[in-house]
Structures are given as C-alpha cells and as structure tokens.
C-alpha cells in the first residue's frame, strides 16, 4: 500500500506511522516525490487500511494494484536514477555500456576498455562467470577475470558490471565490481536475487529468455524487497518461433515497462540478435523506443573471441554507433551520458575558479528551451540563472556571476542567431566550450481547467507562431495570435492572468514549471525543428567542461583585407589542410562600414595539423581568433 503523508507531518508522527507499519510486518520505504512524500509498505501482512488512515499525519492510503509493489509506478511516480560510480542511469540520459562478452586476458580487456571508453562508453562490461549452453565451452576466468576487469575499469575510469551466476560468489564479487548483472538464464533464480539484493548494490537485471514483463518486474521486486533500490532492467530478446535471429528483440517492452515501473530500462542488442550487423540498427531502435541506454558486446578481434564473437562489434563499428546514438538523442529528448576521466577532471578542477560554484546562465524565463539545453549540458546539481537578454547572459559569464552560459547559435528552421555571434565578437574573454542540440517541440498550453473551445487568444514568440502556423490556421482559425517576447514567458503570462480564454505556445518544461496543462502536443508544422546551443565560459573555466568528451569541432572568426582574392586565399587554408568547414557566416564589423567578420565552424584535425592551420590562417587574415574547441553535438 502507499501511505500518502500530509504536507505538515512532524518527524515524530512520521516515525510513529513507520513503526506501526513495521510492527504489523511490513517493509517500509520512504519516497520523497516532487508533489508528495509517501511511505511504501509492502510485505506478506494484510491489514485493514482504515487503521492506517486514521494515524496522525496520514493524508490517505492507496492499495497498489500490481503484484510488484516497490518496482511499480504506482509506488513512485518519478523516474529512478541509478548511480553506478559516477555514472547515472535513467531520466533524460542515454548510457552506453560496452565490452567483450567475456574477459579473456589482460591485453584483451585493456585494449577493448581503452577503445570503448574513447568512443563514448561509460560502463565496462565483461563476463568472468559465463553461463554457457555447453559444459565444454569456455566458462570464464572466474575471480581472475574479475581482477582483470577491475584493473581495466580503473585504468580507464569506468565502473564495471559483470554477471553473477551463484549465490556463493556474491560476497566475493561485491569486493571487485560496481554493478551486478543477473543474466537471462538466472532471472528467476530467487535465491540468487535475494543474495544480490541484500548487498544494496546496483543490479542490471536481464529479462529471462521466456519471461513475461510481469515475471521480469517480479524479479526486480525480489531484488528490491531484499534491500537494493538500484535496479536497471535490460531487455535482451526473448525466445519466439523466429529463428532468423538468436532471440527476438522485444522493443515494445521498453515503453510498456516504462509505464509500469519507475526503474530505468536499457536494451542489449547483442544477445537479442546474435548477429553483428544487426546490432547497430537495433541499438538505434531501442533508443528510439525510449531506452535509457544499451549494453553492447565489442571485441578487438571478434574472430578470436572465446564467446559470442559473431555478435561482437569491431571497435570502428562501435565508434560509429555511438556517434549515431548521439545524433538520435535530441530527437527523443535525451542526451548521451558523459563522464570525464578522473585525471582530466582533477586537472580541470585545479584550474577552475571555485568562487562561482556551478551557476549556469541562460536567456529567458524559467522553462525556456535554453533552460532545457542548460540542464542537458550539465549534471543535475547546477544553479540556473535566467537572464533578460543575450547580452546579460554574456555579462553574467564575463563578470563571474555564472561559470557557464548556454546560448542558442542556430535553429534548423529560423537559421543563425546573429546576436550570439555578435556577442562572441564583443567578448574576447569568453570561449566556446561545448555544444548542445535540443529538439523544439511546441505545445498549446493553457490553465489546467481550460478546454480547446475556451481559447480565444494564443501568445508566443513570433518564431513559435511561424512554426505552428498550420495548426493555428487549421484547428484554431478564429483565434487571435499575439506575438510575445518569449515562449516560456508567454506561459508565465497565461498562468499569472488566470484567464481560461488565453493560451501559450511553448515547450513541455514551461508547462511543467508553471503547473499548466498541455492542451495539444507537437503542434509544430515541421518535426525537424532543432536548436543548437553553445556552452560558453571564461577561458579559465573552460577545461572542466572540455574534459568531458573528445573535442572534434572548432569555431573561429577572422577578417580579411579589402582586396581581390583575400577571402578565397584564407579559405584555401581549410582545403589545403583538409579541415572540413561546416558553417560560414559574415557579420558587419561595428564602426567599419562594409567590412565583415567571418565566422566559421569546422572539424578539428589532430593537434599538429591544427597548429599549422592556425599559423597559416593568421598569415592570410587581418584578424584571427579561435573562439573555442569542443565536442560536437552532431
Ligand atoms: C551476457 O551479457 O554476456 C549474457 C550472457 O547475457 P544474457 O544473460 O542476456 O544471455
Ligand atoms: Mn555474450
């Protein structure tokens, strides 16, 4: 049952409710949600819920309808975020776990770990105890394998996960690993589940070969009832009559499970398909279906692998896959989880200015798309600083009021945001350290009790009006469209006016922030509506952010003399050094009529080539500035 507590409950009252339930034989978990604090009470005991309802401090009691209780969404509405070392799984993140099927040798695991980490994996996998169909197949290196996996995880700063097959190994394994993996064959090994659950450690729970979703969630319940709340579910294909693939990947299980449980769910396309060439498309399908990540088998020499070679990706295939996943993330409103390598993070921290904690500025009011971009670009524990104008946002970074800011640079429909380029030119102390991509999904947002037929006026930014013209003309032809300075600002305005006849067009975060209702979602005419943002910082704070990924892109500006061929000669430096230019803009230089500053985005070649390129650019231009190097958002 779920015991919903009154807002003003005292600690003494809460303790009394807890001990009452425990005395009756329940396991009691306190869950602090955004709206309510509840006590989840589960167990074999049965009780008349009215005896709980009358206790001081109790608001109401709701029975849980599902057989799994602690794992159910009824118990906890918010997504659970599972922490494995520094890696967080769940919410808006996409986590990539990779490694070989089995740890085979020191060289093998070190080589693979280095390569998958470089490509973007943040958790290392590798079996040490292998549940093989044949007793004559390689069974894994056992404890020796765990030691090697730990070494590789530490060397490349990745938490490690590996399969546990026997309750007697649990204690020993807990000393080496960061997350237990329960394999498909053991999903209903209840003694194993209880023993692993008792450790309180994170667990990756594979779906059994022939398990229904309910049986799978009951297995999660065993883990949770035994003492861990850190469970990640993993769909890895089920046994069907189809023989073309090793198993049948049940992609639809992802959205089904997400409705039923608050636990994160990832997918394993390697064991689902058993075929290397199918791993990438099925990985993308899993992410598109809403999975919080994937676990993939990668081998430096799949032909020599001691197990599951045919389904193991070559490192280059894995590298491409991570890039493709990164490109897909904004479509599903997520971002790829990145974790800086410890050594780099420390170096960066030493350089950082500790006085201005982690304040991130953005232009607009709370709930703006820029706020979403800020949240996607940083960890959860940042302080947000809404600024009135773009200039204020730059000033906040410049003065140290904010360590970082997130500013839009380009929209796929509206084009370049020139304010941002002009402000970059005016602020030589500011540098670009990162890039974020947000999908712009517009919604018609009203007061909670309004209906579509009530709406007479719609407020939003002129771009929002332009981007939703089709919806407005077809579904609300008589409604007056009123331009407003900001999309989220329009939601704030409607909320303040408390007028059922007005609505706003904005993103979902704005509706949530101001407690408003989404009357219609996805009302934008063109679904390929993305905004790209720069993360900016003062030079001395740049290293902390840059350390989080492989830098592959640069933004620079230059001006050339007013004579024939000067621009062509500067641009030839790009082609001569094989540097790929992806964007070119020109802006007037203030105080110099008819003279222009050119802005370029380009790929970042290896260091020696880039140094030569910069030297040559300086020679061929009147002014040259490197505005920043960063990891592309693709
Ligand atoms: C594995 O991950 O190596 C494995 C054996 O997976 P599953 O339990 O899903 O078959
Ligand atoms: Mn395997």
mmCIF file of C-alpha atoms in Angstrom, residues 31-339:
data_model
loop_
_atom_site.group_PDB
_atom_site.id
_atom_site.type_symbol
_atom_site.label_atom_id
_atom_site.label_comp_id
_atom_site.label_asym_id
_atom_site.label_seq_id
_atom_site.Cartn_x
_atom_site.Cartn_y
_atom_site.Cartn_z
ATOM 1 C CA UNK A 31 9.802 8.049 -1.061
ATOM 2 C CA UNK A 32 10.134 11.808 -1.388
ATOM 3 C CA UNK A 33 8.461 12.886 -4.632
ATOM 4 C CA UNK A 34 8.032 16.283 -6.246
ATOM 5 C CA UNK A 35 4.458 16.570 -5.009
ATOM 6 C CA UNK A 36 4.105 14.258 -2.015
ATOM 7 C CA UNK A 37 6.105 12.270 0.458
ATOM 8 C CA UNK A 38 4.797 8.725 0.708
ATOM 9 C CA UNK A 39 5.596 5.594 2.656
ATOM 10 C CA UNK A 40 5.523 2.428 0.617
ATOM 11 C CA UNK A 41 4.535 -0.520 2.797
ATOM 12 C CA UNK A 42 4.914 -3.973 1.310
ATOM 13 C CA UNK A 43 5.036 -7.485 2.623
ATOM 14 C CA UNK A 44 3.071 -10.611 3.370
ATOM 15 C CA UNK A 45 0.977 -8.922 6.043
ATOM 16 C CA UNK A 46 -2.589 -7.896 5.346
ATOM 17 C CA UNK A 47 -4.262 -5.104 7.220
ATOM 18 C CA UNK A 48 -7.428 -3.011 7.176
ATOM 19 C CA UNK A 49 -6.151 0.187 5.564
ATOM 20 C CA UNK A 50 -8.544 2.289 7.643
ATOM 21 C CA UNK A 51 -6.343 1.587 10.678
ATOM 22 C CA UNK A 52 -3.515 3.403 8.900
ATOM 23 C CA UNK A 53 -5.664 6.199 7.503
ATOM 24 C CA UNK A 54 -6.600 7.379 10.995
ATOM 25 C CA UNK A 55 -2.987 7.791 12.161
ATOM 26 C CA UNK A 56 -1.934 11.428 12.758
ATOM 27 C CA UNK A 57 -0.064 12.898 9.774
ATOM 28 C CA UNK A 58 -1.544 10.450 7.238
ATOM 29 C CA UNK A 59 -3.409 12.049 4.341
ATOM 30 C CA UNK A 60 -4.677 8.912 2.572
ATOM 31 C CA UNK A 61 -3.833 5.274 1.862
ATOM 32 C CA UNK A 62 -3.947 3.713 -1.599
ATOM 33 C CA UNK A 63 -3.586 -0.029 -2.232
ATOM 34 C CA UNK A 64 -1.171 -0.994 -5.035
ATOM 35 C CA UNK A 65 -2.988 -2.911 -7.735
ATOM 36 C CA UNK A 66 0.064 -4.646 -9.238
ATOM 37 C CA UNK A 67 1.722 -7.767 -7.793
ATOM 38 C CA UNK A 68 5.078 -5.964 -7.895
ATOM 39 C CA UNK A 69 4.925 -3.138 -5.390
ATOM 40 C CA UNK A 70 8.285 -1.444 -4.771
ATOM 41 C CA UNK A 71 9.018 -1.553 -8.504
ATOM 42 C CA UNK A 72 5.668 -0.117 -9.581
ATOM 43 C CA UNK A 73 4.961 3.370 -10.906
ATOM 44 C CA UNK A 74 2.047 3.488 -8.510
ATOM 45 C CA UNK A 75 4.535 3.477 -5.657
ATOM 46 C CA UNK A 76 6.852 6.090 -7.187
ATOM 47 C CA UNK A 77 5.856 8.434 -9.994
ATOM 48 C CA UNK A 78 9.286 9.934 -10.694
ATOM 49 C CA UNK A 79 11.916 8.013 -12.668
ATOM 50 C CA UNK A 80 14.539 6.332 -10.519
ATOM 51 C CA UNK A 81 18.077 7.390 -11.316
ATOM 52 C CA UNK A 82 20.535 4.584 -10.622
ATOM 53 C CA UNK A 83 24.104 5.614 -9.771
ATOM 54 C CA UNK A 84 26.922 3.290 -10.740
ATOM 55 C CA UNK A 85 30.109 5.023 -9.634
ATOM 56 C CA UNK A 86 29.999 8.434 -11.288
ATOM 57 C CA UNK A 87 27.600 7.247 -13.996
ATOM 58 C CA UNK A 88 23.896 7.958 -13.665
ATOM 59 C CA UNK A 89 21.326 5.789 -15.439
ATOM 60 C CA UNK A 90 17.738 6.889 -16.083
ATOM 61 C CA UNK A 91 15.833 10.136 -16.634
ATOM 62 C CA UNK A 92 16.964 12.055 -19.702
ATOM 63 C CA UNK A 93 20.243 10.227 -20.109
ATOM 64 C CA UNK A 94 21.367 7.634 -22.607
ATOM 65 C CA UNK A 95 24.105 5.444 -21.158
ATOM 66 C CA UNK A 96 26.354 3.274 -23.295
ATOM 67 C CA UNK A 97 27.873 0.180 -21.660
ATOM 68 C CA UNK A 98 30.274 -1.921 -23.694
ATOM 69 C CA UNK A 99 32.981 -4.538 -23.539
ATOM 70 C CA UNK A 100 33.628 -8.113 -24.517
ATOM 71 C CA UNK A 101 31.267 -10.975 -23.807
ATOM 72 C CA UNK A 102 33.961 -12.497 -21.602
ATOM 73 C CA UNK A 103 37.199 -11.281 -20.056
ATOM 74 C CA UNK A 104 39.864 -13.407 -21.759
ATOM 75 C CA UNK A 105 43.231 -11.871 -20.860
ATOM 76 C CA UNK A 106 44.883 -8.725 -19.520
ATOM 77 C CA UNK A 107 45.781 -7.479 -23.002
ATOM 78 C CA UNK A 108 42.336 -8.221 -24.392
ATOM 79 C CA UNK A 109 40.356 -6.390 -21.712
ATOM 80 C CA UNK A 110 42.755 -3.427 -21.561
ATOM 81 C CA UNK A 111 42.676 -2.969 -25.341
ATOM 82 C CA UNK A 112 38.899 -3.165 -25.535
ATOM 83 C CA UNK A 113 38.348 -0.970 -22.473
ATOM 84 C CA UNK A 114 40.569 1.777 -23.876
ATOM 85 C CA UNK A 115 38.851 1.694 -27.225
ATOM 86 C CA UNK A 116 35.225 1.648 -25.991
ATOM 87 C CA UNK A 117 35.975 4.430 -23.481
ATOM 88 C CA UNK A 118 37.465 6.545 -26.265
ATOM 89 C CA UNK A 119 34.321 6.004 -28.357
ATOM 90 C CA UNK A 120 31.947 7.038 -25.565
ATOM 91 C CA UNK A 121 31.158 4.001 -23.398
ATOM 92 C CA UNK A 122 30.926 4.940 -19.715
ATOM 93 C CA UNK A 123 30.480 1.492 -18.124
ATOM 94 C CA UNK A 124 32.672 -1.521 -18.907
ATOM 95 C CA UNK A 125 31.142 -4.976 -19.199
ATOM 96 C CA UNK A 126 32.847 -8.373 -19.359
ATOM 97 C CA UNK A 127 31.850 -11.816 -18.119
ATOM 98 C CA UNK A 128 34.033 -13.714 -15.655
ATOM 99 C CA UNK A 129 31.486 -16.438 -14.872
ATOM 100 C CA UNK A 130 29.855 -17.432 -18.146
ATOM 101 C CA UNK A 131 26.598 -19.406 -18.184
ATOM 102 C CA UNK A 132 27.247 -21.416 -21.370
ATOM 103 C CA UNK A 133 24.813 -23.779 -23.048
ATOM 104 C CA UNK A 134 27.542 -26.427 -23.350
ATOM 105 C CA UNK A 135 29.657 -27.516 -20.357
ATOM 106 C CA UNK A 136 32.579 -27.878 -22.805
ATOM 107 C CA UNK A 137 32.531 -24.205 -23.845
ATOM 108 C CA UNK A 138 34.741 -21.543 -22.206
ATOM 109 C CA UNK A 139 33.288 -20.881 -18.750
ATOM 110 C CA UNK A 140 35.111 -17.629 -17.987
ATOM 111 C CA UNK A 141 38.226 -16.819 -15.941
ATOM 112 C CA UNK A 142 36.339 -16.629 -12.628
ATOM 113 C CA UNK A 143 37.880 -14.447 -9.903
ATOM 114 C CA UNK A 144 40.963 -13.861 -12.066
ATOM 115 C CA UNK A 145 38.628 -12.343 -14.680
ATOM 116 C CA UNK A 146 37.137 -10.012 -12.063
ATOM 117 C CA UNK A 147 40.614 -8.779 -11.139
ATOM 118 C CA UNK A 148 41.420 -8.045 -14.773
ATOM 119 C CA UNK A 149 38.071 -6.302 -15.317
ATOM 120 C CA UNK A 150 38.669 -4.150 -12.211
ATOM 121 C CA UNK A 151 42.133 -3.211 -13.489
ATOM 122 C CA UNK A 152 40.747 -2.174 -16.856
ATOM 123 C CA UNK A 153 37.865 -0.248 -15.262
ATOM 124 C CA UNK A 154 40.296 1.633 -13.008
ATOM 125 C CA UNK A 155 42.779 2.283 -15.798
ATOM 126 C CA UNK A 156 40.141 3.929 -17.977
ATOM 127 C CA UNK A 157 37.962 5.241 -15.157
ATOM 128 C CA UNK A 158 34.846 3.231 -15.919
ATOM 129 C CA UNK A 159 32.615 1.440 -13.407
ATOM 130 C CA UNK A 160 32.346 -2.272 -14.204
ATOM 131 C CA UNK A 161 29.490 -4.734 -14.479
ATOM 132 C CA UNK A 162 29.676 -8.493 -14.739
ATOM 133 C CA UNK A 163 27.368 -11.459 -14.403
ATOM 134 C CA UNK A 164 26.907 -13.328 -11.131
ATOM 135 C CA UNK A 165 25.728 -16.918 -11.509
ATOM 136 C CA UNK A 166 25.821 -18.291 -7.986
ATOM 137 C CA UNK A 167 24.736 -17.001 -4.546
ATOM 138 C CA UNK A 168 28.031 -18.264 -3.105
ATOM 139 C CA UNK A 169 30.026 -15.807 -5.264
ATOM 140 C CA UNK A 170 28.041 -12.691 -4.306
ATOM 141 C CA UNK A 171 30.157 -11.548 -1.355
ATOM 142 C CA UNK A 172 33.454 -12.169 -3.129
ATOM 143 C CA UNK A 173 32.261 -10.374 -6.290
ATOM 144 C CA UNK A 174 30.953 -7.358 -4.352
ATOM 145 C CA UNK A 175 34.568 -6.585 -3.458
ATOM 146 C CA UNK A 176 35.546 -6.177 -7.102
ATOM 147 C CA UNK A 177 32.613 -4.815 -9.070
ATOM 148 C CA UNK A 178 30.308 -1.787 -9.257
ATOM 149 C CA UNK A 179 27.133 -3.384 -10.631
ATOM 150 C CA UNK A 180 25.941 -6.980 -10.594
ATOM 151 C CA UNK A 181 24.477 -8.410 -13.768
ATOM 152 C CA UNK A 182 21.763 -11.040 -13.418
ATOM 153 C CA UNK A 183 21.726 -12.991 -16.669
ATOM 154 C CA UNK A 184 18.671 -14.027 -18.632
ATOM 155 C CA UNK A 185 19.042 -17.639 -17.522
ATOM 156 C CA UNK A 186 19.032 -16.642 -13.861
ATOM 157 C CA UNK A 187 16.250 -14.082 -13.867
ATOM 158 C CA UNK A 188 14.094 -16.354 -11.758
ATOM 159 C CA UNK A 189 16.860 -17.772 -9.586
ATOM 160 C CA UNK A 190 15.225 -16.356 -6.490
ATOM 161 C CA UNK A 191 17.961 -17.360 -4.045
ATOM 162 C CA UNK A 192 20.465 -15.502 -6.233
ATOM 163 C CA UNK A 193 18.172 -12.457 -6.447
ATOM 164 C CA UNK A 194 17.788 -12.348 -2.662
ATOM 165 C CA UNK A 195 21.524 -12.648 -2.059
ATOM 166 C CA UNK A 196 22.384 -9.947 -4.616
ATOM 167 C CA UNK A 197 19.569 -7.671 -3.387
ATOM 168 C CA UNK A 198 20.978 -7.853 0.149
ATOM 169 C CA UNK A 199 24.196 -6.114 -0.936
ATOM 170 C CA UNK A 200 22.223 -2.933 -1.720
ATOM 171 C CA UNK A 201 24.420 -2.532 -4.805
ATOM 172 C CA UNK A 202 23.248 -1.602 -8.326
ATOM 173 C CA UNK A 203 21.959 -4.533 -10.374
ATOM 174 C CA UNK A 204 21.444 -4.943 -14.110
ATOM 175 C CA UNK A 205 18.551 -7.354 -14.402
ATOM 176 C CA UNK A 206 18.266 -9.050 -17.785
ATOM 177 C CA UNK A 207 14.866 -10.249 -18.934
ATOM 178 C CA UNK A 208 14.572 -14.029 -18.913
ATOM 179 C CA UNK A 209 14.543 -15.920 -22.209
ATOM 180 C CA UNK A 210 10.865 -16.719 -21.864
ATOM 181 C CA UNK A 211 9.768 -14.278 -19.207
ATOM 182 C CA UNK A 212 6.686 -12.099 -19.428
ATOM 183 C CA UNK A 213 7.081 -8.466 -18.474
ATOM 184 C CA UNK A 214 5.227 -9.140 -15.246
ATOM 185 C CA UNK A 215 7.590 -12.008 -14.301
ATOM 186 C CA UNK A 216 10.535 -9.741 -15.082
ATOM 187 C CA UNK A 217 9.172 -6.993 -12.819
ATOM 188 C CA UNK A 218 8.519 -9.585 -10.092
ATOM 189 C CA UNK A 219 12.216 -10.499 -10.293
ATOM 190 C CA UNK A 220 13.033 -6.786 -9.818
ATOM 191 C CA UNK A 221 10.674 -6.836 -6.831
ATOM 192 C CA UNK A 222 12.715 -9.689 -5.278
ATOM 193 C CA UNK A 223 15.866 -7.571 -5.564
ATOM 194 C CA UNK A 224 14.159 -4.524 -4.100
ATOM 195 C CA UNK A 225 12.439 -6.379 -1.291
ATOM 196 C CA UNK A 226 15.839 -7.842 -0.358
ATOM 197 C CA UNK A 227 17.485 -4.446 0.034
ATOM 198 C CA UNK A 228 18.512 -2.634 -3.140
ATOM 199 C CA UNK A 229 16.636 0.151 -4.881
ATOM 200 C CA UNK A 230 19.290 0.429 -7.587
ATOM 201 C CA UNK A 231 17.848 -1.828 -10.290
ATOM 202 C CA UNK A 232 18.268 -1.330 -14.038
ATOM 203 C CA UNK A 233 16.155 -3.554 -16.294
ATOM 204 C CA UNK A 234 17.587 -4.874 -19.539
ATOM 205 C CA UNK A 235 15.579 -6.171 -22.500
ATOM 206 C CA UNK A 236 17.815 -8.690 -24.290
ATOM 207 C CA UNK A 237 15.463 -10.514 -26.638
ATOM 208 C CA UNK A 238 13.035 -13.324 -25.916
ATOM 209 C CA UNK A 239 12.579 -16.825 -27.305
ATOM 210 C CA UNK A 240 10.000 -16.931 -30.097
ATOM 211 C CA UNK A 241 9.380 -19.249 -33.068
ATOM 212 C CA UNK A 242 11.557 -16.981 -35.239
ATOM 213 C CA UNK A 243 14.980 -18.457 -35.997
ATOM 214 C CA UNK A 244 16.479 -15.717 -38.198
ATOM 215 C CA UNK A 245 17.965 -14.042 -35.142
ATOM 216 C CA UNK A 246 19.292 -15.555 -31.909
ATOM 217 C CA UNK A 247 16.330 -14.143 -29.990
ATOM 218 C CA UNK A 248 13.541 -11.698 -30.847
ATOM 219 C CA UNK A 249 14.195 -8.197 -29.565
ATOM 220 C CA UNK A 250 11.022 -7.009 -27.887
ATOM 221 C CA UNK A 251 11.381 -3.274 -28.479
ATOM 222 C CA UNK A 252 7.804 -2.642 -27.432
ATOM 223 C CA UNK A 253 8.724 -3.887 -23.947
ATOM 224 C CA UNK A 254 10.608 -0.607 -23.442
ATOM 225 C CA UNK A 255 7.584 1.758 -23.473
ATOM 226 C CA UNK A 256 5.406 -0.883 -21.787
ATOM 227 C CA UNK A 257 7.847 -1.280 -18.902
ATOM 228 C CA UNK A 258 8.281 2.477 -18.573
ATOM 229 C CA UNK A 259 4.569 2.841 -17.902
ATOM 230 C CA UNK A 260 4.619 0.103 -15.269
ATOM 231 C CA UNK A 261 7.807 0.896 -13.361
ATOM 232 C CA UNK A 262 9.945 3.844 -12.292
ATOM 233 C CA UNK A 263 13.129 1.798 -12.817
ATOM 234 C CA UNK A 264 15.315 2.615 -15.838
ATOM 235 C CA UNK A 265 15.249 0.144 -18.716
ATOM 236 C CA UNK A 266 18.044 -0.395 -21.236
ATOM 237 C CA UNK A 267 18.473 -2.827 -24.131
ATOM 238 C CA UNK A 268 21.027 -5.435 -25.173
ATOM 239 C CA UNK A 269 21.000 -5.678 -28.967
ATOM 240 C CA UNK A 270 23.958 -8.109 -28.997
ATOM 241 C CA UNK A 271 22.260 -11.055 -27.288
ATOM 242 C CA UNK A 272 18.908 -10.100 -28.820
ATOM 243 C CA UNK A 273 20.118 -10.529 -32.391
ATOM 244 C CA UNK A 274 23.273 -12.636 -32.147
ATOM 245 C CA UNK A 275 24.393 -11.078 -35.430
ATOM 246 C CA UNK A 276 26.961 -8.274 -35.621
ATOM 247 C CA UNK A 277 25.365 -6.361 -38.498
ATOM 248 C CA UNK A 278 22.055 -6.144 -36.693
ATOM 249 C CA UNK A 279 23.431 -4.691 -33.501
ATOM 250 C CA UNK A 280 23.614 -1.071 -34.727
ATOM 251 C CA UNK A 281 20.105 -0.813 -36.213
ATOM 252 C CA UNK A 282 18.573 -2.483 -33.157
ATOM 253 C CA UNK A 283 20.551 -0.204 -30.820
ATOM 254 C CA UNK A 284 19.040 2.801 -32.573
ATOM 255 C CA UNK A 285 15.594 1.188 -32.420
ATOM 256 C CA UNK A 286 15.993 0.730 -28.656
ATOM 257 C CA UNK A 287 16.983 4.358 -28.134
ATOM 258 C CA UNK A 288 14.134 5.483 -30.396
ATOM 259 C CA UNK A 289 11.765 3.351 -28.304
ATOM 260 C CA UNK A 290 12.876 5.280 -25.218
ATOM 261 C CA UNK A 291 15.545 3.027 -23.688
ATOM 262 C CA UNK A 292 17.840 4.670 -21.130
ATOM 263 C CA UNK A 293 20.843 3.065 -22.760
ATOM 264 C CA UNK A 294 22.350 -0.014 -24.319
ATOM 265 C CA UNK A 295 24.834 -2.704 -23.356
ATOM 266 C CA UNK A 296 26.839 -3.920 -26.332
ATOM 267 C CA UNK A 297 29.492 -6.549 -26.919
ATOM 268 C CA UNK A 298 32.653 -5.237 -28.576
ATOM 269 C CA UNK A 299 35.827 -7.208 -29.302
ATOM 270 C CA UNK A 300 39.178 -6.150 -30.756
ATOM 271 C CA UNK A 301 39.320 -9.473 -32.599
ATOM 272 C CA UNK A 302 35.808 -10.965 -32.812
ATOM 273 C CA UNK A 303 37.165 -13.867 -34.928
ATOM 274 C CA UNK A 304 39.365 -14.939 -31.997
ATOM 275 C CA UNK A 305 36.740 -14.319 -29.276
ATOM 276 C CA UNK A 306 36.194 -17.200 -26.844
ATOM 277 C CA UNK A 307 32.475 -16.467 -26.708
ATOM 278 C CA UNK A 308 29.892 -14.570 -28.744
ATOM 279 C CA UNK A 309 32.336 -13.457 -31.475
ATOM 280 C CA UNK A 310 29.690 -13.393 -34.242
ATOM 281 C CA UNK A 311 27.669 -10.760 -32.392
ATOM 282 C CA UNK A 312 30.614 -8.667 -31.174
ATOM 283 C CA UNK A 313 31.157 -5.333 -32.897
ATOM 284 C CA UNK A 314 34.507 -4.268 -34.281
ATOM 285 C CA UNK A 315 35.747 -1.158 -32.422
ATOM 286 C CA UNK A 316 35.200 1.000 -35.527
ATOM 287 C CA UNK A 317 31.576 -0.157 -35.798
ATOM 288 C CA UNK A 318 31.045 0.675 -32.146
ATOM 289 C CA UNK A 319 32.564 4.113 -32.643
ATOM 290 C CA UNK A 320 30.132 4.868 -35.458
ATOM 291 C CA UNK A 321 27.232 3.511 -33.422
ATOM 292 C CA UNK A 322 27.924 5.891 -30.523
ATOM 293 C CA UNK A 323 28.009 8.811 -32.969
ATOM 294 C CA UNK A 324 24.669 7.756 -34.420
ATOM 295 C CA UNK A 325 23.153 7.368 -30.952
ATOM 296 C CA UNK A 326 24.387 10.830 -30.058
ATOM 297 C CA UNK A 327 22.659 12.219 -33.150
ATOM 298 C CA UNK A 328 19.424 10.432 -32.225
ATOM 299 C CA UNK A 329 19.376 11.557 -28.585
ATOM 300 C CA UNK A 330 17.848 15.030 -29.112
ATOM 301 C CA UNK A 331 15.036 13.508 -31.183
ATOM 302 C CA UNK A 332 13.876 11.608 -28.110
ATOM 303 C CA UNK A 333 14.663 14.474 -25.721
ATOM 304 C CA UNK A 334 17.750 12.882 -24.199
ATOM 305 C CA UNK A 335 21.488 13.387 -24.099
ATOM 306 C CA UNK A 336 24.355 10.952 -24.108
ATOM 307 C CA UNK A 337 25.771 10.410 -20.603
ATOM 308 C CA UNK A 338 29.386 11.519 -20.473
ATOM 309 C CA UNK A 339 31.729 11.243 -17.558
#
